[in-house]
Short mmCIF file of N, CA and C in Angstrom, two decimals:
data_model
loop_
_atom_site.label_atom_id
_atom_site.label_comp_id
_atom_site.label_asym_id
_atom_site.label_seq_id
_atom_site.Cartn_x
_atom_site.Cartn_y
_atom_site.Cartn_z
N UNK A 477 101.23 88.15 112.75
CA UNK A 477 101.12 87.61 111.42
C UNK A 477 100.87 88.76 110.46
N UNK A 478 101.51 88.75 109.05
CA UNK A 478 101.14 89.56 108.25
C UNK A 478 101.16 89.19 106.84
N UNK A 479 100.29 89.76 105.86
CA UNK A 479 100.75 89.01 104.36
C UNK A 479 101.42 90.14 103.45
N UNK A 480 102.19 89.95 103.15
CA UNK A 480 103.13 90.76 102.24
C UNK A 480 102.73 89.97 100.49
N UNK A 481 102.20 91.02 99.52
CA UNK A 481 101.54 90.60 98.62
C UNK A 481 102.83 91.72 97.80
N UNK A 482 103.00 90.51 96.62
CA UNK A 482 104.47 90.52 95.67
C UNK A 482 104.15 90.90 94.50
N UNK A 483 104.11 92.02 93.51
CA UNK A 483 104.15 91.83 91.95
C UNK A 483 104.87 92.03 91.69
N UNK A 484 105.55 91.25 90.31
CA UNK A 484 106.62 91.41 89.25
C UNK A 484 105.97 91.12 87.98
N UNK A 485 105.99 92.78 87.59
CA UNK A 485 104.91 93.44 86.73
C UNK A 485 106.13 93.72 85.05
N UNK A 486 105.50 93.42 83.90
CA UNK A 486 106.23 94.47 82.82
C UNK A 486 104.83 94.93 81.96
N UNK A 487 104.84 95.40 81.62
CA UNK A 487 103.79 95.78 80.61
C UNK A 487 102.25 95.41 80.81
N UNK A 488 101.69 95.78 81.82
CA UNK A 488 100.51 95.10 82.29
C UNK A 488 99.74 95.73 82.60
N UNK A 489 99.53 97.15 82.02
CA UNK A 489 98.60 98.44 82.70
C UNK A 489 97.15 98.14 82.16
N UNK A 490 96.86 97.02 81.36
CA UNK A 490 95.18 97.16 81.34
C UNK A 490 94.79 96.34 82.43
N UNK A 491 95.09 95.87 83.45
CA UNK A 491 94.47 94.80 84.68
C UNK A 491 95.15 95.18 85.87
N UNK A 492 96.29 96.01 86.40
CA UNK A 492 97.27 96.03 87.04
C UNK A 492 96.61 97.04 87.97
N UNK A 493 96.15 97.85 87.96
CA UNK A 493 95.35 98.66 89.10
C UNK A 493 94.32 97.94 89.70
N UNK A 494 93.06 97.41 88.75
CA UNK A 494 92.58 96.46 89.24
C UNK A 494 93.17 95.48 90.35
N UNK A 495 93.88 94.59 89.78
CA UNK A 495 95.07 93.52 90.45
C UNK A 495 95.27 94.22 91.80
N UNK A 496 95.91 95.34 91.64
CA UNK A 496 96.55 95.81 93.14
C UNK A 496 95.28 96.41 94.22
N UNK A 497 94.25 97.11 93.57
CA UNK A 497 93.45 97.32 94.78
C UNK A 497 92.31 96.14 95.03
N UNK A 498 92.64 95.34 94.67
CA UNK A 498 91.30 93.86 95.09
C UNK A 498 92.25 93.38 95.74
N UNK A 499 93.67 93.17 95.99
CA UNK A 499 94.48 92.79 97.11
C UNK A 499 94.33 93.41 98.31
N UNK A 500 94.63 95.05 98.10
CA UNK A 500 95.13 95.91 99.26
C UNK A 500 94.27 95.21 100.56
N UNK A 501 93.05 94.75 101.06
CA UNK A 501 92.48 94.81 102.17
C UNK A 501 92.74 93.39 102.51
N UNK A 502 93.64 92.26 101.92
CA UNK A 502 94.25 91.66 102.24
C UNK A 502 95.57 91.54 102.69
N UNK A 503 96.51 92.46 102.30
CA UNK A 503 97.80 92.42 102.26
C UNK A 503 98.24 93.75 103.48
N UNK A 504 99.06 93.41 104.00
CA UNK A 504 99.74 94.58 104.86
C UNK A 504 100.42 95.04 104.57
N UNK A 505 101.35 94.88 103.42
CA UNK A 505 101.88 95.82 102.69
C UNK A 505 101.71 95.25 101.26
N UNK A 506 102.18 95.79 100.06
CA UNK A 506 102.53 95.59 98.59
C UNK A 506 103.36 95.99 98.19
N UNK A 507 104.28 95.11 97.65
CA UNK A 507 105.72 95.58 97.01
C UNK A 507 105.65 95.19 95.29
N UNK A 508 105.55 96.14 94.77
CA UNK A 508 105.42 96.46 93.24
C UNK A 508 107.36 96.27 92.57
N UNK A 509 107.47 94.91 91.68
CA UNK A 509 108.79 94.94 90.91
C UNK A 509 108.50 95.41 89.71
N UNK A 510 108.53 96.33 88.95
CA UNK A 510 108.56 96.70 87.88
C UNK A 510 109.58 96.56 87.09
N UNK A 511 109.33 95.42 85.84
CA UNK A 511 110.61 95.09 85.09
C UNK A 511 110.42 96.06 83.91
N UNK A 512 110.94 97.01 84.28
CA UNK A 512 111.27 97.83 82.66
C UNK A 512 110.21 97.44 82.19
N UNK A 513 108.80 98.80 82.54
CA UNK A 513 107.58 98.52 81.94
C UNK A 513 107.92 99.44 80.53
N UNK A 514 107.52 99.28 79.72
CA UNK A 514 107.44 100.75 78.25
C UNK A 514 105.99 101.27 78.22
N UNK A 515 104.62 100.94 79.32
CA UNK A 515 103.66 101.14 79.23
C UNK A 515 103.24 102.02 79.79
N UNK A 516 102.01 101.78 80.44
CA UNK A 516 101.75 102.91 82.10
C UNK A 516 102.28 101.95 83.04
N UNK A 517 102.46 100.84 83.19
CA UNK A 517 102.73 100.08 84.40
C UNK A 517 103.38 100.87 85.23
N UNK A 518 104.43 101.68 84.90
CA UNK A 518 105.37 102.13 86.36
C UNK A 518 104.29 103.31 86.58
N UNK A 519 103.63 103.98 85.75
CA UNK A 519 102.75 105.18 86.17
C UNK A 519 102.12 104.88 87.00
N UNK A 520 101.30 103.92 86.50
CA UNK A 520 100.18 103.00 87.77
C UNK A 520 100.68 102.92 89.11
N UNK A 521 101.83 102.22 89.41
CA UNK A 521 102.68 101.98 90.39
C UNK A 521 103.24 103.01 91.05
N UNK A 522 103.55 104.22 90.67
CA UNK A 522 103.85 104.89 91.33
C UNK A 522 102.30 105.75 91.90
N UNK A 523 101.33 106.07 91.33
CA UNK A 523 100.22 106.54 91.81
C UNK A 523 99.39 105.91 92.60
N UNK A 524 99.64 104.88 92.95
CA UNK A 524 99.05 103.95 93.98
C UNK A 524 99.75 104.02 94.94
N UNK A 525 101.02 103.81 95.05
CA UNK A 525 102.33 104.05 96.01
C UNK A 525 101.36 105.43 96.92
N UNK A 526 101.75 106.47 96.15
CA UNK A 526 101.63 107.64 96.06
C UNK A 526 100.02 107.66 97.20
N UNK A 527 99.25 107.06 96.58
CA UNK A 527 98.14 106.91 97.38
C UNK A 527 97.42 105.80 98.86
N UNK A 528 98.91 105.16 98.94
CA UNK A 528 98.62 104.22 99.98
C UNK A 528 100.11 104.05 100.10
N UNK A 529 100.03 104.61 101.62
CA UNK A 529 101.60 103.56 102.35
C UNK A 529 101.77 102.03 102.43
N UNK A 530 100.81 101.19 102.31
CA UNK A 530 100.57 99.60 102.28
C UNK A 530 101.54 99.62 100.58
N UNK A 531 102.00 100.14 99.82
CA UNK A 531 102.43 100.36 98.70
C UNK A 531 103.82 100.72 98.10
N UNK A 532 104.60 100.18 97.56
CA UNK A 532 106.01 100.25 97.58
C UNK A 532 106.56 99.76 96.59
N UNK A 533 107.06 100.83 95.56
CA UNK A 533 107.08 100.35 94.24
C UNK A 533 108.81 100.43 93.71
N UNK A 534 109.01 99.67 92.98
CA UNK A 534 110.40 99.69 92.93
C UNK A 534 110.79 99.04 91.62
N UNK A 535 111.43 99.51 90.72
CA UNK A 535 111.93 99.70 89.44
C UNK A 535 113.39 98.55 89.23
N UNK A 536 113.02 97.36 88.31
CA UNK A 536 114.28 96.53 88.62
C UNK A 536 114.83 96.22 87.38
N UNK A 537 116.17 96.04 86.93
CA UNK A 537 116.61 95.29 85.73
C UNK A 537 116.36 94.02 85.68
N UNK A 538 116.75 93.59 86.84
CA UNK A 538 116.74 91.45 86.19
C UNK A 538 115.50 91.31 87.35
N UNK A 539 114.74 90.06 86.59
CA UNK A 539 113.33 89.52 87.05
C UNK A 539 113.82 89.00 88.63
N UNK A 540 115.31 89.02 89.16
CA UNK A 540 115.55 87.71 90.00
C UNK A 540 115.55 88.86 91.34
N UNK A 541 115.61 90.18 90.64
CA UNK A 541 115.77 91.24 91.79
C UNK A 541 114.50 91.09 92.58
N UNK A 542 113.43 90.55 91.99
CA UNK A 542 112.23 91.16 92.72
C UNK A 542 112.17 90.01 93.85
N UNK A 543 112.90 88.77 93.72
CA UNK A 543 113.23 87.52 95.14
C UNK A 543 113.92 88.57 96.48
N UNK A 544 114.75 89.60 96.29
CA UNK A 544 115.50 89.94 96.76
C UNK A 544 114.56 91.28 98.22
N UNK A 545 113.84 91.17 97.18
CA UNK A 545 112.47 92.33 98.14
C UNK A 545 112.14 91.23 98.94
N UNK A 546 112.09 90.26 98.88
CA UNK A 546 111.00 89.39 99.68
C UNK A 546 111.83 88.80 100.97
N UNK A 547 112.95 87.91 100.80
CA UNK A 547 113.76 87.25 101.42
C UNK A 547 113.68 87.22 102.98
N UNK A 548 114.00 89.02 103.04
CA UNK A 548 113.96 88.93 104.36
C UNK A 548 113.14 88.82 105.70
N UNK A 549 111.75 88.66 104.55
CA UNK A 549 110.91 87.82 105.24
C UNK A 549 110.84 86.38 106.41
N UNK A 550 111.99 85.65 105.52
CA UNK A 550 112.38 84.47 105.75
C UNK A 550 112.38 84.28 107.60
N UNK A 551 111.35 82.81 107.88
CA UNK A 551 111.56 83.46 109.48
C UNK A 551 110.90 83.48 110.47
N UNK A 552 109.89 84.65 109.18
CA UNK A 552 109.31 85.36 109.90
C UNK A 552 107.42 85.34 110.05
N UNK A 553 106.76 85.29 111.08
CA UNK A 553 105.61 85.17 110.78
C UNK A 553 104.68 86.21 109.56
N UNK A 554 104.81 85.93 108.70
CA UNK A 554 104.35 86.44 107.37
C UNK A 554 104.45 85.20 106.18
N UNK A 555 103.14 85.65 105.59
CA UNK A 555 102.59 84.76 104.30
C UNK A 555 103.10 85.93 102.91
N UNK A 556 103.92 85.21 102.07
CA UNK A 556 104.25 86.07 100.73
C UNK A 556 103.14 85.50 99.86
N UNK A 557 102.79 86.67 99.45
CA UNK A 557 101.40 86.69 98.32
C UNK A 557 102.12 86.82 96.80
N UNK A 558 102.41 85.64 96.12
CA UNK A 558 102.67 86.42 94.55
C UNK A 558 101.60 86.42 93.52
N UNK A 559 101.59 88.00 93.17
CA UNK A 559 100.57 88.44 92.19
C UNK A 559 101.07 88.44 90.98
N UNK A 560 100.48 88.08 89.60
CA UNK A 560 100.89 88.91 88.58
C UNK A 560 100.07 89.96 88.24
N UNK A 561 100.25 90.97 87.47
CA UNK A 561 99.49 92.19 86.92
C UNK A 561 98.47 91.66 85.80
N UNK A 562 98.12 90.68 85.92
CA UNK A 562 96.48 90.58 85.16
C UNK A 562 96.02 88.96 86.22
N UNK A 563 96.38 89.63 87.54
CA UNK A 563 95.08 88.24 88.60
C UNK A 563 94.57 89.27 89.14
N UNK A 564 92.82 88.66 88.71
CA UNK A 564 92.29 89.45 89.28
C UNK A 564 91.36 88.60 90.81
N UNK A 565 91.53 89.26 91.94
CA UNK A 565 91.06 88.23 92.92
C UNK A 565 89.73 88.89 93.13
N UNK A 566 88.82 88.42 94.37
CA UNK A 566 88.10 88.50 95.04
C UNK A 566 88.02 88.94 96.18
N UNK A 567 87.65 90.40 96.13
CA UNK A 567 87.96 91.58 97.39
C UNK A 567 87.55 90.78 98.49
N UNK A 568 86.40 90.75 98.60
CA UNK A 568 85.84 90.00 100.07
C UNK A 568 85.83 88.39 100.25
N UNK A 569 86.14 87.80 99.33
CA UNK A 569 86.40 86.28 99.31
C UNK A 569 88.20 86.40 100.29
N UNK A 570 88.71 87.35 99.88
CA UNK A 570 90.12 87.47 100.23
C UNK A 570 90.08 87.89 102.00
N UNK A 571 89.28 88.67 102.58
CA UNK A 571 89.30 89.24 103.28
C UNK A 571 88.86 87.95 104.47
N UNK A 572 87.35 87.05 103.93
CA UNK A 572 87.35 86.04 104.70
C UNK A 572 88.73 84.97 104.62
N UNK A 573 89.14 84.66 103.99
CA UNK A 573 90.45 83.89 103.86
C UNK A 573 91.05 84.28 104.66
N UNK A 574 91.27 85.91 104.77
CA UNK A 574 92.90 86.21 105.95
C UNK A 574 92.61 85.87 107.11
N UNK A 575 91.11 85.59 107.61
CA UNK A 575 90.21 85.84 108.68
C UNK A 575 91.17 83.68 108.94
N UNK A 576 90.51 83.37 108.63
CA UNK A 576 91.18 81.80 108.22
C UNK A 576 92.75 81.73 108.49
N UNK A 577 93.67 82.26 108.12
CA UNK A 577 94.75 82.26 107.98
C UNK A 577 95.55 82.90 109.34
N UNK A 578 94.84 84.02 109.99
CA UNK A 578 94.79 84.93 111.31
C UNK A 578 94.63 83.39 112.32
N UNK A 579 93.83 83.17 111.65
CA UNK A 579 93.35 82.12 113.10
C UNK A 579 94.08 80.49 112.97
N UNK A 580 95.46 80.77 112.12
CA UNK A 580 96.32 79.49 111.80
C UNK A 580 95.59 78.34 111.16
N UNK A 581 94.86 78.31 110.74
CA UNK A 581 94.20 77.10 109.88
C UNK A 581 95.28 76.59 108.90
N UNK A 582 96.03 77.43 108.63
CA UNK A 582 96.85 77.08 107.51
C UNK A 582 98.71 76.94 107.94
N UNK A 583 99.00 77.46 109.09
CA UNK A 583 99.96 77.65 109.91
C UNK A 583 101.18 76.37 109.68
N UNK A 584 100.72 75.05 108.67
CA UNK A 584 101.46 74.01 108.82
C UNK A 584 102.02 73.74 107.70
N UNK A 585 101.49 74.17 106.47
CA UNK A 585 101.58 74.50 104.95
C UNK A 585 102.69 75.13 104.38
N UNK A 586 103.19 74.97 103.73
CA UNK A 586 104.39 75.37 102.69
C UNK A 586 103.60 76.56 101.98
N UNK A 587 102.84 76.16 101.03
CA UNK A 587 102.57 76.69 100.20
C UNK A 587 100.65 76.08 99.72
N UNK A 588 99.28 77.85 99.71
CA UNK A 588 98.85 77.38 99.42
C UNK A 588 98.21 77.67 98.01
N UNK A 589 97.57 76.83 97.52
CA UNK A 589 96.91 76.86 96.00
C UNK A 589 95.17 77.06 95.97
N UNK A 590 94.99 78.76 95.29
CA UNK A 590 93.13 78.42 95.18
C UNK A 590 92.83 77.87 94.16
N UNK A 591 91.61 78.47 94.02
CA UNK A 591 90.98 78.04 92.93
C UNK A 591 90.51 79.09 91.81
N UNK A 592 90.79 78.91 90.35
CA UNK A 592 91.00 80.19 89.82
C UNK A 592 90.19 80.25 88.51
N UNK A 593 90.48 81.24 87.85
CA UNK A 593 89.71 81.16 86.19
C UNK A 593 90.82 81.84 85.26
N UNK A 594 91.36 80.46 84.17
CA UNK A 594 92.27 81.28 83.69
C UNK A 594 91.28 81.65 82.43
N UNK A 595 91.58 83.06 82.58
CA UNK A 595 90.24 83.26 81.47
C UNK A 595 91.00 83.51 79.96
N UNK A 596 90.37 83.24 78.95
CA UNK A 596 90.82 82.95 77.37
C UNK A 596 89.63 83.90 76.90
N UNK A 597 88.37 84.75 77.20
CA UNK A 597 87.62 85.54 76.65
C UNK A 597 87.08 86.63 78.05
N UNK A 598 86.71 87.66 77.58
CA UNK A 598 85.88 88.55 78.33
C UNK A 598 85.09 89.26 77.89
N UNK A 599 83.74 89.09 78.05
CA UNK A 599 82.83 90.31 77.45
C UNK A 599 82.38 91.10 78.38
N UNK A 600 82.55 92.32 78.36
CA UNK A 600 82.07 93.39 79.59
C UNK A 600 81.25 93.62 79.46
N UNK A 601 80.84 93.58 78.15
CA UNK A 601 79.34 94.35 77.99
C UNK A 601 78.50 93.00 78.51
N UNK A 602 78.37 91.83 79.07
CA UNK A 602 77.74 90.73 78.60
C UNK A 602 78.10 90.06 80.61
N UNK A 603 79.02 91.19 81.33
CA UNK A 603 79.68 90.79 82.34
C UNK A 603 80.16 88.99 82.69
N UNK A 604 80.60 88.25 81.44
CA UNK A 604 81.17 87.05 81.18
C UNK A 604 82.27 86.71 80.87
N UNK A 605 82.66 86.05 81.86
CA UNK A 605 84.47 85.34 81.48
C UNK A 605 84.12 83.92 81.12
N UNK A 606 85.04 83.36 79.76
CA UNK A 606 85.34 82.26 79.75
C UNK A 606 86.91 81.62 79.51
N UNK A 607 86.85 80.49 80.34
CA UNK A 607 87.86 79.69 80.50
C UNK A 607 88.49 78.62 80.86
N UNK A 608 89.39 78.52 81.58
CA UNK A 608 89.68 77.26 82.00
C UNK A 608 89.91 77.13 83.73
N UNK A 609 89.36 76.22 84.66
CA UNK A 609 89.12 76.22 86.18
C UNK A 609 90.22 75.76 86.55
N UNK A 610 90.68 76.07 87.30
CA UNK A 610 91.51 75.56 88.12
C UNK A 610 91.29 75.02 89.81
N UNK A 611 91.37 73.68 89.89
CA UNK A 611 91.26 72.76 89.26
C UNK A 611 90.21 72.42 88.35
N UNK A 612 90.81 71.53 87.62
CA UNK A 612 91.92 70.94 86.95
C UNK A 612 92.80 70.86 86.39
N UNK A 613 93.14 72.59 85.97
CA UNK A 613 94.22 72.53 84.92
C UNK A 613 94.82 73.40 86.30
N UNK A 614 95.95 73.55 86.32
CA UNK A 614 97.56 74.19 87.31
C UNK A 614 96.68 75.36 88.33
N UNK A 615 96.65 75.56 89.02
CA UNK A 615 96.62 77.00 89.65
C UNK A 615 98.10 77.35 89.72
N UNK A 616 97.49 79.31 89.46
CA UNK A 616 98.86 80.17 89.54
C UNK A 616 98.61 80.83 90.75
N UNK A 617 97.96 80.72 91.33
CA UNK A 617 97.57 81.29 92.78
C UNK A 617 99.29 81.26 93.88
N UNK A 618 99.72 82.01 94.25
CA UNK A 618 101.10 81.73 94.82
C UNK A 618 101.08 82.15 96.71
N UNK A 619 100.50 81.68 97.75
CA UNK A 619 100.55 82.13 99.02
C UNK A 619 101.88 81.06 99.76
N UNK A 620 102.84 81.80 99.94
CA UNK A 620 103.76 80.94 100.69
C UNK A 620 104.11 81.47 102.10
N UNK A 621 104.10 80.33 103.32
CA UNK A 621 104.86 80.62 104.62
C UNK A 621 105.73 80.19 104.78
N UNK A 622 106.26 81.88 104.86
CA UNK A 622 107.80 82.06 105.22
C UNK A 622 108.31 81.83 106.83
N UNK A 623 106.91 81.39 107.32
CA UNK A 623 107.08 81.47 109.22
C UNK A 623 108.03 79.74 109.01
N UNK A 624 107.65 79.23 108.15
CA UNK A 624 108.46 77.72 108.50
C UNK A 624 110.23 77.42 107.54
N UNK A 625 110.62 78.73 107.07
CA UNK A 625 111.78 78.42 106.50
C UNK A 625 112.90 79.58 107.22
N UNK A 626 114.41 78.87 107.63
CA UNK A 626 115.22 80.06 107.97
C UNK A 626 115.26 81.17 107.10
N UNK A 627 115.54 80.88 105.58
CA UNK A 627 116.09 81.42 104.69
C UNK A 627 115.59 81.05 103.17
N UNK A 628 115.87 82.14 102.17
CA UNK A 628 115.39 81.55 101.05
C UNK A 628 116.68 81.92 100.13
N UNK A 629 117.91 81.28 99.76
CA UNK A 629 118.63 81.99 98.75
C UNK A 629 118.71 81.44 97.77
N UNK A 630 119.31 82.05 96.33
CA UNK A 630 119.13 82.01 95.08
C UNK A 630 120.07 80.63 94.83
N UNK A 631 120.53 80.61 93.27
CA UNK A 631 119.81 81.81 92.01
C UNK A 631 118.01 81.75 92.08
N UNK A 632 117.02 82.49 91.69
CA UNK A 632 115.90 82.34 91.91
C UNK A 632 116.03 83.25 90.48
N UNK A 633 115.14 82.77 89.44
CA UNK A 633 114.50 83.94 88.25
C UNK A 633 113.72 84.78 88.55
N UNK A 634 112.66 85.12 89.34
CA UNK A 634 112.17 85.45 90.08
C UNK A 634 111.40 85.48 91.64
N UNK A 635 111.00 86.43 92.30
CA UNK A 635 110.52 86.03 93.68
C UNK A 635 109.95 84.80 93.29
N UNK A 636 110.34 83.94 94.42
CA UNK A 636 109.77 82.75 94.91
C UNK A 636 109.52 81.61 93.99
N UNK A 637 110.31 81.76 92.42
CA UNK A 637 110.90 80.79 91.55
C UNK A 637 112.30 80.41 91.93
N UNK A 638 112.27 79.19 92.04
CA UNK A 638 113.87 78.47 91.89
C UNK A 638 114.50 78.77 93.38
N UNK A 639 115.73 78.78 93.36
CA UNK A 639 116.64 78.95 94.38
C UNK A 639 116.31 77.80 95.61
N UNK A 640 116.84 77.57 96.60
CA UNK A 640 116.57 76.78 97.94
C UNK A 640 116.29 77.01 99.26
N UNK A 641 114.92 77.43 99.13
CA UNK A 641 114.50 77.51 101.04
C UNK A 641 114.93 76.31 101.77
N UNK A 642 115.37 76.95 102.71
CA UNK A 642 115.86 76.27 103.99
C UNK A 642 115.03 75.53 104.81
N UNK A 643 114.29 74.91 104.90
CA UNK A 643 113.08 74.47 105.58
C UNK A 643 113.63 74.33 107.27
N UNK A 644 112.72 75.19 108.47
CA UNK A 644 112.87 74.59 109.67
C UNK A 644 112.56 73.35 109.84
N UNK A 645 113.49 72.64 111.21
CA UNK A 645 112.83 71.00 110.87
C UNK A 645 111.18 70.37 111.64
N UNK A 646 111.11 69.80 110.70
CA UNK A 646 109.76 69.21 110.70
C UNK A 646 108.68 69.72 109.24
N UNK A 647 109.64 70.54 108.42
CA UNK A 647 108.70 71.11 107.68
C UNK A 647 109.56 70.64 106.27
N UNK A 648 108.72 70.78 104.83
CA UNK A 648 109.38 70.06 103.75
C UNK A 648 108.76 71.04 102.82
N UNK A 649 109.07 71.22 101.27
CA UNK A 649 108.73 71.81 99.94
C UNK A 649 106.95 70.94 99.64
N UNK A 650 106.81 69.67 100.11
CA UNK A 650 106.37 68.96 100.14
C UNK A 650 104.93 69.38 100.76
N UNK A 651 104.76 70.39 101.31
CA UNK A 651 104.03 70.64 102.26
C UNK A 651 102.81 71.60 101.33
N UNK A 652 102.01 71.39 100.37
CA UNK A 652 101.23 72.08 99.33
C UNK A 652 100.00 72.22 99.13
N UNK A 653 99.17 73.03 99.91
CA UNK A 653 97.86 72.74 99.78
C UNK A 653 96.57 73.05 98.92
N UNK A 654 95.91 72.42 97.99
CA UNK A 654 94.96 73.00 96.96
C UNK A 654 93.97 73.21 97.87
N UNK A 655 94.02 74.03 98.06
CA UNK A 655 92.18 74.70 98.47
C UNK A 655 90.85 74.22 97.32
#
């Protein structure tokens, strides 16, 4: 088993380092899509690369390229992690989870959903976020197993938007779990 953790990043260098190393001790590798950042984003991305082989950064024109990194997952025992460049997770909350996930708890699931803070304020000096929980309002949290589909092909706008996984049988889209 392994989790392959996804960004498709543009302009996102004030949270985006953050973002990528509160993953790393979850993920077995990281594949960085960089859509034509104009910021530091690709700087970031490449100096992390640069500093961890778990790291793999790659420069794309259309948003739908970054589905195309993932695919060949399809299959295969591995969970796709999609990040954006301002989620920020929970280093060791993450680490017990994989511990969970190692030991198939989740092995039957399509797709699962945490629980999140979409935050609308931050004071650092004051170490306070406010916002909105999830649940109740949407989680963007994105963990999908790819161990239960042959294939995933397009059109897709981006990784793991749109297009039609193949579901092995016994398994459905249907299959969604809120944590």
């Amino acid at each position: 088993m392994k989790i392959i953790g996804i960004f498709l990043v543009h302009n996102e260098d004030i949270f985006f380092r953050r973002a990528v190393l509160n993953i790393i001790d979850f993920c077995d590798q990281i594949l960085i899509a960089d859509h034509q950042s104009t910021d530091r984003t690709w700087e970031i991305a490449q100096e992390l690369s640069r500093a961890s082989s778990k790291i793999i950064c790659q420069r794309i024109k259309r948003t739908h390229d970054s589905h195309e990194m993932i695919k060949e997952y399809a299959g295969s025992d591995t969970w796709v992690f999609g990040v954006d460049g301002d989620e920020i997770y929970d280093p060791q909350g993450l680490i017990e989870f994989r511990k969970e996930i190692e030991a198939g708890i989740y092995n039957d699931w399509w797709i699962l959903f945490g629980n999140v803070l979409n935050c609308t304020s931050l004071d650092m000096k004051e170490k306070e976020a406010v916002g909105h929980l999830a649940p109740p309002c949407r989680s963007m949290t994105k963990l999908y197993n790819f161990r239960i589909i042959h294939r995933w092909d397009g059109p897709c706008l981006e990784r793991m938007l749109g297009g039609n996984p193949q579901f092995k049988e016994g398994y459905t889209a249907s299959l969604r779990l809120n944590l």
